[in-house]
């Protein structure tokens, strides 16, 4: 893909080759753990169950999220758009 | 240069002086007896490329002028008692956010709707303590038509110099009085403008005390992209609850005016040289007092007058001097003694304070004052 | 491709102070994407707000930002816009801010039709002060001041805006960030006063008292009640009780044939005021 990936270094990253419909594609998911408040909205809105909640003792409500399997992502952008805390970047 | 002599009312003079001072935005809401100021502004401002807007209430009027001031305009609103009350929360905002603006209050009797068309000096204390919290205050009280022009210009200059709301307090009679007035030469007016930042945006802080107690002020849309809030804030303009910063900031606000008192206080002595009885007055009651002084003098009584052109802040040193050297201080007011109460504290027991308080809407007559002068003998 | 919110944010202020999952962040993001869609220069935009959780948003945006007094944002904004008509003025307000204490300013801003955009985050409550009932709290719901259930009838903010003369009015929910972005963009493009209502979750204050104390169930509560305008048009009034009607209520081109559009504004205010200046200067 020609698009420039602009994910800051302090973000976690997951990458996978994916298929959107019949087209081959590649996804890079960036996630800012420090900013994440563990609200779970990304988990809820993702149609492909890419995200999951995990325990995080250092967080106010005891949880954050992580990507389970980036290869399931269809780049619908729903998680990025609905994260209230600017923590997700999908390329 | 051709001098313009014609009949002006006090209200018109406020508007004309405002425009001459560079005011280009007026937000108001009609209320007797201040509406003539709004009417004149609605006529004049579009001619000079400015903007007049009648808002939905005085709260909105006050908000609109703060917005326009932040965008870079010199701004005015005019109102009267009840409207002055409504404006108070946003006046406090302008103190907190340090936004220059002028609020003209043509005073009427209160509380509540009170005496809408009658003379009063009812808002002397509201001008000082109307909004919640501590803040500096500058309030001007013209007594003559020429003085309305002069002090309106001064009010705008103060607003710009000190980055704060300035109160212009008019008595109803003065606002409605008309007389042939010669306006001063416009070229000779001294007009002040807010101090502008000299640093590039990345080095700019809206409340940077490195430049003194009155920080330079950028306008919106000039590349500075700063934040303004009514919450206690630090030099960056963003909220803080740090007790030291909040304390220092409040102290600075008060210092803006307190440290410049000698440049702000403004009063006039009349036949004071050998006076041992002093009339202490402001606004329209000073006009009656002046006549009373003349009449008493013709009876051989040594009486004089000290008249405040700026009522807040008070000229402390002069008042203290007055208290220690005069036999009596007579304070005529069209309220129940709002200023007298303050002066009584200055006097302690050193002199006698004699009050004349009219709140029925009827002006204080020179004879009313003369009678008290005789009592003081 | 990911959106670079950093371009429009004061990153040193992020993470923001809103609760985990609060709907306001979703609306703020939609608004920033709309700014990008417009290609506006950041120096030319002012964001103005009142007081409330919602009203904290401008502090995070790297533009000219003004956090005013409760309910009065539109009054301040009106002064800014009239003083600088060529600049862009956007107001961000809560339901209480915009329609309770600021209700008077709201209807009059709509009536004047000044070219500004108001985004109202309607979370059906006073979030910041602890979840008291607001003019949009549905009947029967519990809040900290309606512990026996709310009896106060509600405003429909879109209908209110439309009746008062706003010339672009739309509503979307926080479940549909893209739709929000589209409507806010259209509001920005529109030459006149535009109102976009974002129905949002305040699970912390409102949700907690109504068995939806987490963001997911509070967002679901909104989703379950959503009805698109096209569908609503075919429904009976009683079926629409307590529903969230989404869509465009008044657009750039109102259906002139519909009787209830007779109130549509005749001009944009700052343009009209310029004609006043022209007249005044002719006479000089
Ligand atoms: C004059 C005044 N009255 C009351 C308040 C207290 N107050 C602060 S925010 C708020 C309500 C906010 O509700 P809303 O506008 O819906 O915003 P939200 O917090 O829900 O986003 C109130 C009543 C205030 N700040 N000022
Ligand atoms: S882009 Fe869509 S599919 Fe991919 S992780 Fe996000 S929500 Fe899931
Ligand atoms: S939506 Fe954002 S803040 Fe919420 S859990 Fe997911 S990444 Fe974290
Ligand atoms: S109290 Fe409600 S509105 Fe305020 S931040 Fe929390 S969830 Fe959002
Ligand atoms: Mg609310």
Coordinates of C-alpha atoms in Angstrom, one line a residue, chain C residues 1 29 34 38 72 90-91 103 112 156 158 175 180 184 197 219 221 235 239 242 276:
Chain C
X1 CA -6.4 5.1 6.8
X29 CA -13.4 13.2 17.2
X34 CA -15.2 17.5 10.0
X38 CA -13.3 21.5 5.5
X72 CA -23.7 31.5 27.5
X90 CA -18.0 26.5 16.4
X91 CA -19.9 26.0 19.6
X103 CA -32.2 28.1 26.2
X112 CA -30.6 35.2 13.9
X156 CA -36.6 17.7 21.3
X158 CA -33.9 19.4 16.8
X175 CA -22.9 4.8 17.9
X180 CA -22.0 12.5 13.0
X184 CA -21.1 18.3 11.3
X197 CA -27.4 17.1 18.1
X219 CA -24.7 3.0 24.1
X221 CA -29.8 2.0 25.2
X235 CA -44.9 6.3 12.3
X239 CA -44.9 5.1 18.7
X242 CA -38.9 8.2 24.0
X276 CA -26.8 47.8 7.0

